Short mmCIF file of C-alpha atoms in Angstrom, two decimals:
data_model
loop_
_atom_site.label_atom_id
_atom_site.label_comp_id
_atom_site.label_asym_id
_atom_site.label_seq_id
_atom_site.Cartn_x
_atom_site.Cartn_y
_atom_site.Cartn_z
CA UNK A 1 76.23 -94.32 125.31
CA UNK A 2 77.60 -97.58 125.31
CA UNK A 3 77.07 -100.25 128.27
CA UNK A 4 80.60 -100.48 128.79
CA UNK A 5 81.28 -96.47 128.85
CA UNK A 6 78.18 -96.15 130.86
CA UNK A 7 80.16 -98.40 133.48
CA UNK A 8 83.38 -96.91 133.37
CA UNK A 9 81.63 -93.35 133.62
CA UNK A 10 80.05 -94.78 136.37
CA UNK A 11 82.97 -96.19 138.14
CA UNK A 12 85.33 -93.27 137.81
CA UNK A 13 82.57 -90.56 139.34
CA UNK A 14 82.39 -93.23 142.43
CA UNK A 15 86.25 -93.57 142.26
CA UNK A 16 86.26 -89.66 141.95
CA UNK A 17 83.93 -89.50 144.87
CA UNK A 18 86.28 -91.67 147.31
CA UNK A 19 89.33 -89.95 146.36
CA UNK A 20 87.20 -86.53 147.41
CA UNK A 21 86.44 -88.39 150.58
CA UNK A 22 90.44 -89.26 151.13
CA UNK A 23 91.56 -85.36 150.37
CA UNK A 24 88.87 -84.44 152.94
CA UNK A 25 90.30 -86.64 156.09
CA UNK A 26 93.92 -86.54 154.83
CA UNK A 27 93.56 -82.38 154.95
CA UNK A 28 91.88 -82.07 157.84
CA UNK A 29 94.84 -81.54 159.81
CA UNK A 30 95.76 -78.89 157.81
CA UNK A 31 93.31 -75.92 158.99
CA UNK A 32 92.68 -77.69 162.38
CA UNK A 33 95.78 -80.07 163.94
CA UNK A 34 97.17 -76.98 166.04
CA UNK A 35 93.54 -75.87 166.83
CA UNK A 36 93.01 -79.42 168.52
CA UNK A 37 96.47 -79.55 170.01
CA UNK A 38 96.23 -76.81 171.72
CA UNK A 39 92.39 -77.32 173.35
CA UNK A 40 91.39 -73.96 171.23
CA UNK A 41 88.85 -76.12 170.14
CA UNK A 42 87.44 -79.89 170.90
CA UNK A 43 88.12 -82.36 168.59
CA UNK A 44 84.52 -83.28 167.29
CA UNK A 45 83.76 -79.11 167.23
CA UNK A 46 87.24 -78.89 165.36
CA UNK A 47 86.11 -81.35 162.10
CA UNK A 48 82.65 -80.42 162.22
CA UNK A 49 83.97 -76.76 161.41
CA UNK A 50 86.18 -78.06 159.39
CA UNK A 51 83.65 -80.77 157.63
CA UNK A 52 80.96 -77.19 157.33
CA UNK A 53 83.34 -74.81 156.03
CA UNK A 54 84.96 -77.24 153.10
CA UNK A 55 81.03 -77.57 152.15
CA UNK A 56 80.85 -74.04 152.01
CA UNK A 57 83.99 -73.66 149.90
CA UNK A 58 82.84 -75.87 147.61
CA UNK A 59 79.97 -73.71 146.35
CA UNK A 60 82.02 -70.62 146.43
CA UNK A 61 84.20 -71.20 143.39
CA UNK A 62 84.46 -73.94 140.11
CA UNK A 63 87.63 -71.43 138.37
CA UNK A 64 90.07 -74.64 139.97
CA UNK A 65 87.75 -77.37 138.57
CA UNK A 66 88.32 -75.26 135.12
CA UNK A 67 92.15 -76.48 134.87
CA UNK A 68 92.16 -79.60 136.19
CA UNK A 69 95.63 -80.55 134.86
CA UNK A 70 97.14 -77.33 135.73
CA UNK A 71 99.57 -77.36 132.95
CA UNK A 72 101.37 -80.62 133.65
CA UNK A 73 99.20 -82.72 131.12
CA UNK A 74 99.14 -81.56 127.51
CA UNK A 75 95.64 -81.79 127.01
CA UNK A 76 96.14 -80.72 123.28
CA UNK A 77 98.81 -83.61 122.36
CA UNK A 78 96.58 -86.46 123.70
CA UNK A 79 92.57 -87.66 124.18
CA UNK A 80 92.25 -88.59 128.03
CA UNK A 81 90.48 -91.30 128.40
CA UNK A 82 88.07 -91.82 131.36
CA UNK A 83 89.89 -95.17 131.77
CA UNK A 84 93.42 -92.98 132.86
CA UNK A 85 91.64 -91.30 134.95
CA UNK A 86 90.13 -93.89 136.87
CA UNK A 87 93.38 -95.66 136.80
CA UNK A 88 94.80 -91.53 138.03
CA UNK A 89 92.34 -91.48 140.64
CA UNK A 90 93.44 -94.80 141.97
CA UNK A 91 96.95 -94.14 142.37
CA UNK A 92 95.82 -91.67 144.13
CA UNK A 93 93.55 -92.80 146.45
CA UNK A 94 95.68 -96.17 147.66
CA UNK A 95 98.96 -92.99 148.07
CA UNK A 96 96.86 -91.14 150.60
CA UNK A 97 95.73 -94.07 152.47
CA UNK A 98 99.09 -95.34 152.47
CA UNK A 99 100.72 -91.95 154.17
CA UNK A 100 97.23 -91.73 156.19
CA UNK A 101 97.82 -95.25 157.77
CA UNK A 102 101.24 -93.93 158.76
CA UNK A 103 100.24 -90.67 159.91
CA UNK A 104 102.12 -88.78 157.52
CA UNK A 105 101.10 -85.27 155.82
CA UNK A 106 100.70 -85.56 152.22
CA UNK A 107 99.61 -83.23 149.31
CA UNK A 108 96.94 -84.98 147.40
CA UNK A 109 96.65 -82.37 145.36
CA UNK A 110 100.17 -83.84 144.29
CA UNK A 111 99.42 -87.62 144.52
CA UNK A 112 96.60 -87.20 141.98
CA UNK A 113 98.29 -85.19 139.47
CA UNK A 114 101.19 -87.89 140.27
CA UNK A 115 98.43 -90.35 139.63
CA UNK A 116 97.45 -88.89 136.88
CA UNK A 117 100.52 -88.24 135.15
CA UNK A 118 101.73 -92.02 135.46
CA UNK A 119 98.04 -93.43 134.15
CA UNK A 120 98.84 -90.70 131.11
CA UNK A 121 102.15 -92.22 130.31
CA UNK A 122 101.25 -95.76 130.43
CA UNK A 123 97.97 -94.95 128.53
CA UNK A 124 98.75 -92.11 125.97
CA UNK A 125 102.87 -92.05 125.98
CA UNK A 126 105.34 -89.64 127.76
CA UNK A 127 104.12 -86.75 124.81
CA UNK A 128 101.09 -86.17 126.77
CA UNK A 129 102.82 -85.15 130.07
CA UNK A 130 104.67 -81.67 130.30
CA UNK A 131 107.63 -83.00 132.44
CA UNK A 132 108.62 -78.93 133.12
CA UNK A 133 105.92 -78.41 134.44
CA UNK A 134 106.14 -81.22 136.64
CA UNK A 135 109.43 -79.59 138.08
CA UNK A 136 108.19 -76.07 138.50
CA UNK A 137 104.91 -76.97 139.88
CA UNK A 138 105.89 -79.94 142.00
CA UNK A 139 108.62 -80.39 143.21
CA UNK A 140 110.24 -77.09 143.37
CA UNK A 141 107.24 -75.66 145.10
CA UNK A 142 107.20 -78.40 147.35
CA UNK A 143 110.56 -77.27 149.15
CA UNK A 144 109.75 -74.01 148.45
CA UNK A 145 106.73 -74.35 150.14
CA UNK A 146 108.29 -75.00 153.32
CA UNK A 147 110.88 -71.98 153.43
CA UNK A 148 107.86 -69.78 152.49
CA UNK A 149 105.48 -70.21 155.43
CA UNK A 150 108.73 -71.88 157.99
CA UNK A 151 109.80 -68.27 157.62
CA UNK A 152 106.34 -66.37 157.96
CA UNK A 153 105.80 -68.25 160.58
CA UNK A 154 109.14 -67.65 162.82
CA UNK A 155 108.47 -64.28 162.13
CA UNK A 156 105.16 -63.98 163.61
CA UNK A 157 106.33 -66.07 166.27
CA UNK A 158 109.22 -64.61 167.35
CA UNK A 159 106.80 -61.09 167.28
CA UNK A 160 104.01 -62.31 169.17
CA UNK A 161 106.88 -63.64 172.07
CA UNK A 162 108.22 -60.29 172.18
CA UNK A 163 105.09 -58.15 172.24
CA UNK A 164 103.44 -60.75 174.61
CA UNK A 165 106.42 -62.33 176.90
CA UNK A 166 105.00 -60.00 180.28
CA UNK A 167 102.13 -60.13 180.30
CA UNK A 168 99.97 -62.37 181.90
CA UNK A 169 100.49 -65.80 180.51
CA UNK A 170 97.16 -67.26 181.30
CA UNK A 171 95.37 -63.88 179.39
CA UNK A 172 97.95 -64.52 176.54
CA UNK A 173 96.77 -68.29 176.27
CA UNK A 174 93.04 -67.44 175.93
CA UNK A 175 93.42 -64.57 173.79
CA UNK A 176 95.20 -66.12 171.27
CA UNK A 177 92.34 -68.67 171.15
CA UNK A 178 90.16 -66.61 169.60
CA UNK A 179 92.50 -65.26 166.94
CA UNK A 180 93.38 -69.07 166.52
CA UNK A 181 90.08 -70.46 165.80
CA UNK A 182 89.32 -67.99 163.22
CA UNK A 183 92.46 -68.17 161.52
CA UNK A 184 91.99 -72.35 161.23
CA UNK A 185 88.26 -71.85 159.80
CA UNK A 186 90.02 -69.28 157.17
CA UNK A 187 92.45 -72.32 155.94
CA UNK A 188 89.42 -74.79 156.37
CA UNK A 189 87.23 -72.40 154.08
CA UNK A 190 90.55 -71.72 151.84
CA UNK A 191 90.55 -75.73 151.36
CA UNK A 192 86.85 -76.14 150.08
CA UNK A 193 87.44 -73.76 147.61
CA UNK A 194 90.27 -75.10 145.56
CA UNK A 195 90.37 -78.94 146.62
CA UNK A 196 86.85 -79.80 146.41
CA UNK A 197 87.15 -78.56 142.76
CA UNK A 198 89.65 -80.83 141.74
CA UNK A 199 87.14 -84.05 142.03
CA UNK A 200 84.31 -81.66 140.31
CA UNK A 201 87.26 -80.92 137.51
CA UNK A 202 87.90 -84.91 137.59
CA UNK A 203 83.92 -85.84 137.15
CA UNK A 204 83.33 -82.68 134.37
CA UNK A 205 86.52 -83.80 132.18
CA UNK A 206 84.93 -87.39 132.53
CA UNK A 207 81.34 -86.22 130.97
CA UNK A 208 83.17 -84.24 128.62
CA UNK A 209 85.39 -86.88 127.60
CA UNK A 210 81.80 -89.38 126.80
CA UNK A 211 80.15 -86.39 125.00
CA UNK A 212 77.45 -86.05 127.92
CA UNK A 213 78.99 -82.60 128.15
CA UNK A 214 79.91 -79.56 126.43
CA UNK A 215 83.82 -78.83 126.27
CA UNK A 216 85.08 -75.85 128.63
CA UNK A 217 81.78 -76.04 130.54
CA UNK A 218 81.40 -75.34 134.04
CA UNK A 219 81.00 -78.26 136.61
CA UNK A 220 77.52 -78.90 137.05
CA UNK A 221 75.57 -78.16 140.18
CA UNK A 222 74.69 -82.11 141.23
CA UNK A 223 78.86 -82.38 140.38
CA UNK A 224 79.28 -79.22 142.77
CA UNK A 225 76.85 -80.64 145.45
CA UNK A 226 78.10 -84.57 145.88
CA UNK A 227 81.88 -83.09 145.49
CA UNK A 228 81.23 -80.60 148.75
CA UNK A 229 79.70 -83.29 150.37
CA UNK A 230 81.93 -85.85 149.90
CA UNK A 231 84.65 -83.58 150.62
CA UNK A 232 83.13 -82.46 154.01
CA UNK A 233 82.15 -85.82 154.95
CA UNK A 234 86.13 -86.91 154.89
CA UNK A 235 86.67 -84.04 156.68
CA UNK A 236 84.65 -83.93 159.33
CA UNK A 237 85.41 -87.79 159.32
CA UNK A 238 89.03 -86.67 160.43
CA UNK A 239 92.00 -88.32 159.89
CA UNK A 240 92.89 -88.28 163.28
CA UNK A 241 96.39 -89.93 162.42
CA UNK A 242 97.75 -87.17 160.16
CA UNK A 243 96.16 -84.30 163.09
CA UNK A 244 98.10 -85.99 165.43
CA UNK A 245 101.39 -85.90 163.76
CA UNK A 246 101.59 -82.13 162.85
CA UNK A 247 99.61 -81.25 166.26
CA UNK A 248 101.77 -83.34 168.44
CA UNK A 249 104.69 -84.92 166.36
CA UNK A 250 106.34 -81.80 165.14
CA UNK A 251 106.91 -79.51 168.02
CA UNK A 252 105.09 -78.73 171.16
CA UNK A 253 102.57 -75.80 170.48
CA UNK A 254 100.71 -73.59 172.75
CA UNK A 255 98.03 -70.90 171.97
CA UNK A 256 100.09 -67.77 170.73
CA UNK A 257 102.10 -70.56 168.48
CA UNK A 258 99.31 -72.38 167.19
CA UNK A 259 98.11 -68.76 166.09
CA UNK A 260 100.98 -67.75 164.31
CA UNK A 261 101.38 -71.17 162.41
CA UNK A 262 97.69 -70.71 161.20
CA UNK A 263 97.58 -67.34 160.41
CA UNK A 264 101.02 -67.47 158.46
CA UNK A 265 99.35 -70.95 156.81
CA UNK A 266 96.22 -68.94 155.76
CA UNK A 267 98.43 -65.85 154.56
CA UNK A 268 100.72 -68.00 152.47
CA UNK A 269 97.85 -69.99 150.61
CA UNK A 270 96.23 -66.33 149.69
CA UNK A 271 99.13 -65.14 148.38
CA UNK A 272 100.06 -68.04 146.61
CA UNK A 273 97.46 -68.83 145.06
CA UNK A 274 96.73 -65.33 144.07
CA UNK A 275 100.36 -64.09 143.25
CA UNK A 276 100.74 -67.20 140.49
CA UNK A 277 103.10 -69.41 142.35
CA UNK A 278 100.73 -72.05 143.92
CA UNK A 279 102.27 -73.36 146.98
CA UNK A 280 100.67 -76.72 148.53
CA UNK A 281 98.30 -76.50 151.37
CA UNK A 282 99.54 -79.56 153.23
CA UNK A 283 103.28 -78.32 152.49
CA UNK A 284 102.49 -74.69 153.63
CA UNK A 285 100.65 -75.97 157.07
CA UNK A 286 103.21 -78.48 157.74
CA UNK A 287 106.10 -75.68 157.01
CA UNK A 288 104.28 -73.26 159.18
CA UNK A 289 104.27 -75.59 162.29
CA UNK A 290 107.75 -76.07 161.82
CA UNK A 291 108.77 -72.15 161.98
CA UNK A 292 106.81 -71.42 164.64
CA UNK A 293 108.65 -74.22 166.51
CA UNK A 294 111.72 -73.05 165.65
CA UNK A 295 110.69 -69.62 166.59
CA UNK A 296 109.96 -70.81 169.95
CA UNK A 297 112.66 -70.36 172.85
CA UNK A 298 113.46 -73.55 174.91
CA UNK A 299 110.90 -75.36 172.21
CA UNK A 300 112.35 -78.41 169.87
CA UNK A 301 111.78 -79.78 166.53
CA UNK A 302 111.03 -83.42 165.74
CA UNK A 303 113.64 -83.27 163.03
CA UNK A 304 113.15 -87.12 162.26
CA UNK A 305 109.61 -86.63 161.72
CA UNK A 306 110.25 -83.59 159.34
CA UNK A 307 112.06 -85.84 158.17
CA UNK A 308 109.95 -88.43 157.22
CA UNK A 309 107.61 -85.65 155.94
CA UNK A 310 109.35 -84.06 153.40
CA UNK A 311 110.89 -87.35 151.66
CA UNK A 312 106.91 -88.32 151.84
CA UNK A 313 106.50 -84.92 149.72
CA UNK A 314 108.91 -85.45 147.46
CA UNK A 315 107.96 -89.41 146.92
CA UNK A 316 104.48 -88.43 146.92
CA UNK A 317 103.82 -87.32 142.58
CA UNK A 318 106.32 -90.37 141.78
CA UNK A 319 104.61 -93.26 144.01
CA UNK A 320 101.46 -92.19 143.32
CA UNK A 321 102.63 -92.16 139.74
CA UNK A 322 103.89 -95.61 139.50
CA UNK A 323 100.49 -97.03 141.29
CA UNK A 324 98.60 -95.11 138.55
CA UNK A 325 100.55 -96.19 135.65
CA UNK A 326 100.55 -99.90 137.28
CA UNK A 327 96.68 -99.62 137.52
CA UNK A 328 96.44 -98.02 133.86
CA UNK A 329 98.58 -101.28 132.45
CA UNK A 330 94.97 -103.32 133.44
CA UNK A 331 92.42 -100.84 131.48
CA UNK A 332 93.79 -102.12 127.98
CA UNK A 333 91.76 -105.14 129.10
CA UNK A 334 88.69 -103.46 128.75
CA UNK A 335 85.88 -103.47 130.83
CA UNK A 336 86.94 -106.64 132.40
CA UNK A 337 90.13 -105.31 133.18
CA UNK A 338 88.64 -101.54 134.31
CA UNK A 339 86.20 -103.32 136.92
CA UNK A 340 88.96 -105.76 138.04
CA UNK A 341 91.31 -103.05 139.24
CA UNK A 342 88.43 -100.94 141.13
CA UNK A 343 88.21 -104.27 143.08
CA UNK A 344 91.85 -104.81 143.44
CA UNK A 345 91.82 -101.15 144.98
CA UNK A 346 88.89 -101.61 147.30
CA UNK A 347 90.62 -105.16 148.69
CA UNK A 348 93.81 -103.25 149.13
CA UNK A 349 91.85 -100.22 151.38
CA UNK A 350 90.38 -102.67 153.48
CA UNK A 351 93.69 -104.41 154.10
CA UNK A 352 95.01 -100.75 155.09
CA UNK A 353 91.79 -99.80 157.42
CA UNK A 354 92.62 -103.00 158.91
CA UNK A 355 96.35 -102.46 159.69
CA UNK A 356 95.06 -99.35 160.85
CA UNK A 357 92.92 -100.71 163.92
CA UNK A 358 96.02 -101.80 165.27
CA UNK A 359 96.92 -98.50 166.75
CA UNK A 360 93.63 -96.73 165.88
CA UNK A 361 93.84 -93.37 166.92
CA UNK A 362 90.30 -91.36 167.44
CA UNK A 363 89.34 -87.75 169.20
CA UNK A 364 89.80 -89.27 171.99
CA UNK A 365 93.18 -89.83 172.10
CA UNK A 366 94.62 -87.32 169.20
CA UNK A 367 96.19 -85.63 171.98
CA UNK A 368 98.40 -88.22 173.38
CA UNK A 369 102.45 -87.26 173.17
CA UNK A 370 103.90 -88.43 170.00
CA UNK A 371 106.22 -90.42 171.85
CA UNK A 372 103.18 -92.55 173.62
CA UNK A 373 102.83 -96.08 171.60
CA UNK A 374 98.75 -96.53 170.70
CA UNK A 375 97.52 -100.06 170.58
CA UNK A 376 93.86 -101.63 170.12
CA UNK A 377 94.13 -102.48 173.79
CA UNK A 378 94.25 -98.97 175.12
CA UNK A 379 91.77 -97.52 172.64
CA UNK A 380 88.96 -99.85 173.72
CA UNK A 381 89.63 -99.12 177.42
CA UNK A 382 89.87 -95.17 176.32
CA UNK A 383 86.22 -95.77 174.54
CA UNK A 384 85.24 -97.46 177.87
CA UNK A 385 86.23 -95.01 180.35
CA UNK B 1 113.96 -71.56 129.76
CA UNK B 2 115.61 -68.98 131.20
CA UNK B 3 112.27 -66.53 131.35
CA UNK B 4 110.75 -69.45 133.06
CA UNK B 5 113.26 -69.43 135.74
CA UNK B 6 113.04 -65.70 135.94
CA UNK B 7 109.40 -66.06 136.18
CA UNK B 8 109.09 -68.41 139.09
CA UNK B 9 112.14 -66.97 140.72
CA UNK B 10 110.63 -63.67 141.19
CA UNK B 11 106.83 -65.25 141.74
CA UNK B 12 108.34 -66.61 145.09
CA UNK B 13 110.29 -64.15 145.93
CA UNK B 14 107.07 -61.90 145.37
CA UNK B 15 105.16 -64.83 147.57
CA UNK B 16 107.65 -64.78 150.65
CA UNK B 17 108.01 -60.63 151.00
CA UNK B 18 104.30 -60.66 150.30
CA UNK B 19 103.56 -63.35 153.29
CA UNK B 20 106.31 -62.79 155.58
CA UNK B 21 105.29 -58.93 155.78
CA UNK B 22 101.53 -59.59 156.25
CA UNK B 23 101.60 -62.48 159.21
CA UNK B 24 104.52 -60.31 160.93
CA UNK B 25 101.79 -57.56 160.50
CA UNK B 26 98.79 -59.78 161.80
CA UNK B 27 101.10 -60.94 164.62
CA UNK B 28 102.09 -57.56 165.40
CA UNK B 29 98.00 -56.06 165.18
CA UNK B 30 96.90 -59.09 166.97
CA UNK B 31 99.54 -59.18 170.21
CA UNK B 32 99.43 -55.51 170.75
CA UNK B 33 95.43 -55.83 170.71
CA UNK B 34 95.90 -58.31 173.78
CA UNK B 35 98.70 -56.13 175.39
CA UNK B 36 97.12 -52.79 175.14
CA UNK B 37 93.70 -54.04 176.26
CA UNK B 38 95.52 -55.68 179.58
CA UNK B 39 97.28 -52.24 180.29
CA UNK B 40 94.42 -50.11 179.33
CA UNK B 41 91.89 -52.40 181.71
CA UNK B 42 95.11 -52.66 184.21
CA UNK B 43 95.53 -48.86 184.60
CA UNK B 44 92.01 -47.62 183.67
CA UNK B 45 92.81 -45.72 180.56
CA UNK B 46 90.64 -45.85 178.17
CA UNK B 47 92.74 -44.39 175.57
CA UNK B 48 94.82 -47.74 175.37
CA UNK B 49 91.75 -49.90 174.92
CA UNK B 50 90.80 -48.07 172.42
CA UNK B 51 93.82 -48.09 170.74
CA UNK B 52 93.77 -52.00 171.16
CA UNK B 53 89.76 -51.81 169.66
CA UNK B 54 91.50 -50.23 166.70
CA UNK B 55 94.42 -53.20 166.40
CA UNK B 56 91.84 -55.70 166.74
CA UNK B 57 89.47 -53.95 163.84
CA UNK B 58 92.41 -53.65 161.72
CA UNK B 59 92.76 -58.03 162.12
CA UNK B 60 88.59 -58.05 161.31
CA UNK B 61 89.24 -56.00 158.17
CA UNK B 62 92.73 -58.53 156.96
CA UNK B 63 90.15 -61.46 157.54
CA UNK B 64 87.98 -59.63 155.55
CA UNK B 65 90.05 -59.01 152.95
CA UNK B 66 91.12 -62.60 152.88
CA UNK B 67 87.46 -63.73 152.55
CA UNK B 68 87.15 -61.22 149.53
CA UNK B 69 89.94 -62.43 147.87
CA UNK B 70 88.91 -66.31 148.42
CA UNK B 71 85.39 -65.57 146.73
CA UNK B 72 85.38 -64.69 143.09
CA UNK B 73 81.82 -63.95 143.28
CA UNK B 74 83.27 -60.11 144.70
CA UNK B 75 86.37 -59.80 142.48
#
């Protein structure tokens, strides 16, 4: 292998490796925001489980990592180069730290196949991207999504309020916790075993690509192992800014609530994914918490930050798109030009973990009201006290 | 075209029956669990409890289930 493919190789399994990292503390909120609104479990327990199970997952299953593309990239029609990729992955990665640094819930899922998609067009030409499957497995599912588990959700809300509404509200609280922990380590293990596959499906069509692997061969285990780990190393990282949107931003939960949103989240996802009509996880928690809101009596919706959410969704394949095909525009350069825009993307991280310390939010105060401003000042005397 | 519309039409219709029916169902197993284990332990019958013991064993058995289907490994 050639020096310069030897570096790019290199830089897109780190690159891969990051963007891993960023699905893990983007997603965490998904199995465990209503876990850690309601007190069902502590914040630290909450990502560690999380962080443990999404290790787990990993190992469990490579038949994601198989189809990388999932249809939207015609694999047959054009070579991908490991320089798209890289340029994929990046479009990617700066997407979910964007939406992270303004607590918003994202699918990354969608933000690297938008990543993707753009690098592809820029790099290979608009023949190499399936643009109908882009609309039936993006963006259609993506309002879809919500109606799906918003209406599972109400369901089991508004059935768990009528079986439970005399009996002792205090039993009620602590029973659902139970039901609600296990339901949030079911979407926790749920996540290992299909995201953590898409950075192991990433790194394996990268080998492939460079002949240091055979075609339609199975991740291998050192991909499997620093995938998981990466993976559950974001998570239990937690990005306590996304948690405490959907835990506190949406609607006010409780127990019984925070049971039905997680059970309908984890029901949805199976059948989904198993039924052919793969539904987002991030969309499907996010929709969930919304129904069971709605299916709450005297309880209100945060419509502006649904809002916000769901043009996020939508924006989410195109934005991360453009970034990727901007980033791809620099790979004709070469090497020179492949290394220059890894550094471009790490300076523009730092710049967004910086505007992040300005209202850093941390376990410690993921519960606050959504309404209560965060500043520097008040986390340093919250670390203090 | 039109097959593809057909096909993704009826995959979410198949997707929202398919998940609105089983979280009512674990909703339903789950709160009647917690209710008939407060009456049964409220009035001493033990009949109740272990009706609720059988609501709560059907919920082990859907998590189950759901653990099956997420492994491949056992499919």
């Amino acid at each position: 292998m050639e020096l310069g493919t030897l570096v790019v190789v290199g830089l897109v399994i780190i690159v891969a490796l990051i963007f891993d990292f960023t699905n893990g503390f983007h997603d965490t909120a998904n199995a465990m925001a209503t876990s850690i609104a309601t007190g069902a479990l502590k914040p630290k327990t909450a990502v560690l489980a999380a962080g443990t199970l999404n290790l787990i997952g990993a190992f469990l299953s490579v038949e994601v990592a198989k189809t990388i593309s999932g249809g939207l990239i015609n694999e047959d029609a054009v070579t991908i180069a490991p320089e798209f990729i890289l340029a994929g992955l990046i479009g990617a990665i700066l997407w979910n730290l964007l939406t992270w640094l303004v607590g918003l819930p994202s699918s990354s899922s969608h933000a690297l196949f938008g990543g993707l998609v753009g690098a592809i067009i820029v790099g290979a030409g608009a023949a190499g991207v399936n643009f109908g499957a882009v609309l039936t497995k993006i963006l259609i599912p993506s309002i879809l999504a919500v109606i799906v588990a918003g209406l599972a959700s109400f369901t089991a809300t508004k059935i768990i309020t009528a079986i439970t509404s005399r009996m002792d509200q205090s039993k009620v609280e602590s029973g659902f916790r139970h039901g609600q922990t296990v339901t949030a380590c079911l979407v926790a293990l749920s996540h290992g075993t299909n995201d953590a596959q898409k950075t192991m499906g990433i790194i394996t069509l990268t080998l492939v690509a460079v002949g240091a692997q055979a075609p339609d061969s199975s991740p291998q285990l050192w991909v499997v192992a620093v995938c998981g780990l990466a993976i559950a190393l974001g998570t239990y990282m937690g990005g306590w800014r996304v948690i405490r949107t959907l835990g506190k931003g949406l609607t006010e939960i409780n127990t019984p609530q925070g049971f039905a949103a997680e059970s309908s989240s984890a029901t949805v996802i199976l059948a989904s994914s198993h039924l052919g009509f793969a539904l987002s996880t991030t969309q499907v928690c996010s929709g969930s918490i919304i129904g069971t809101g709605l299916g709450t009596k005297g309880n209100e919706v945060n419509w502006g930050v649904a809002g916000r959410m769901v043009i996020a969704w939508l924006v989410t394949f195109p934005a991360a798109g453009l970034i990727g095909a901007f980033t791809c525009l620099f790979t004709k350069f070469g090497t020179a030009g492949t290394v220059f825009i890894v550094v471009a993307a790490v300076v523009a991280g730092f710049i967004i973990f910086r505007l992040s310390r300005r209202n850093p939010v941390n376990a410690m105060n993921v519960n606050e009201r959504s309404d209560v401003k965060l500043n520097a000042d008040s986390d340093t005397a919250a670390q203090a006290a | 075209m039109q097959e593809l519309i057909m096909q993704e039409v009826t995959g979410f219709a198949t997707v929202l029956i398919t998940a609105v029916v089983v979280a009512g169902a674990i909703a339903t197993l789950y709160s009647c669990g917690l209710r008939l284990w407060e009456k049964g332990s409220d009035g001493g019958s033990a009949v109740l409890r272990a009706v609720s013991v059988v609501c709560f064993a059907a919920c082990v058995a859907i998590v189950l289930f759901a653990l099956w289907l997420m492994i491949p490994i056992f499919h």
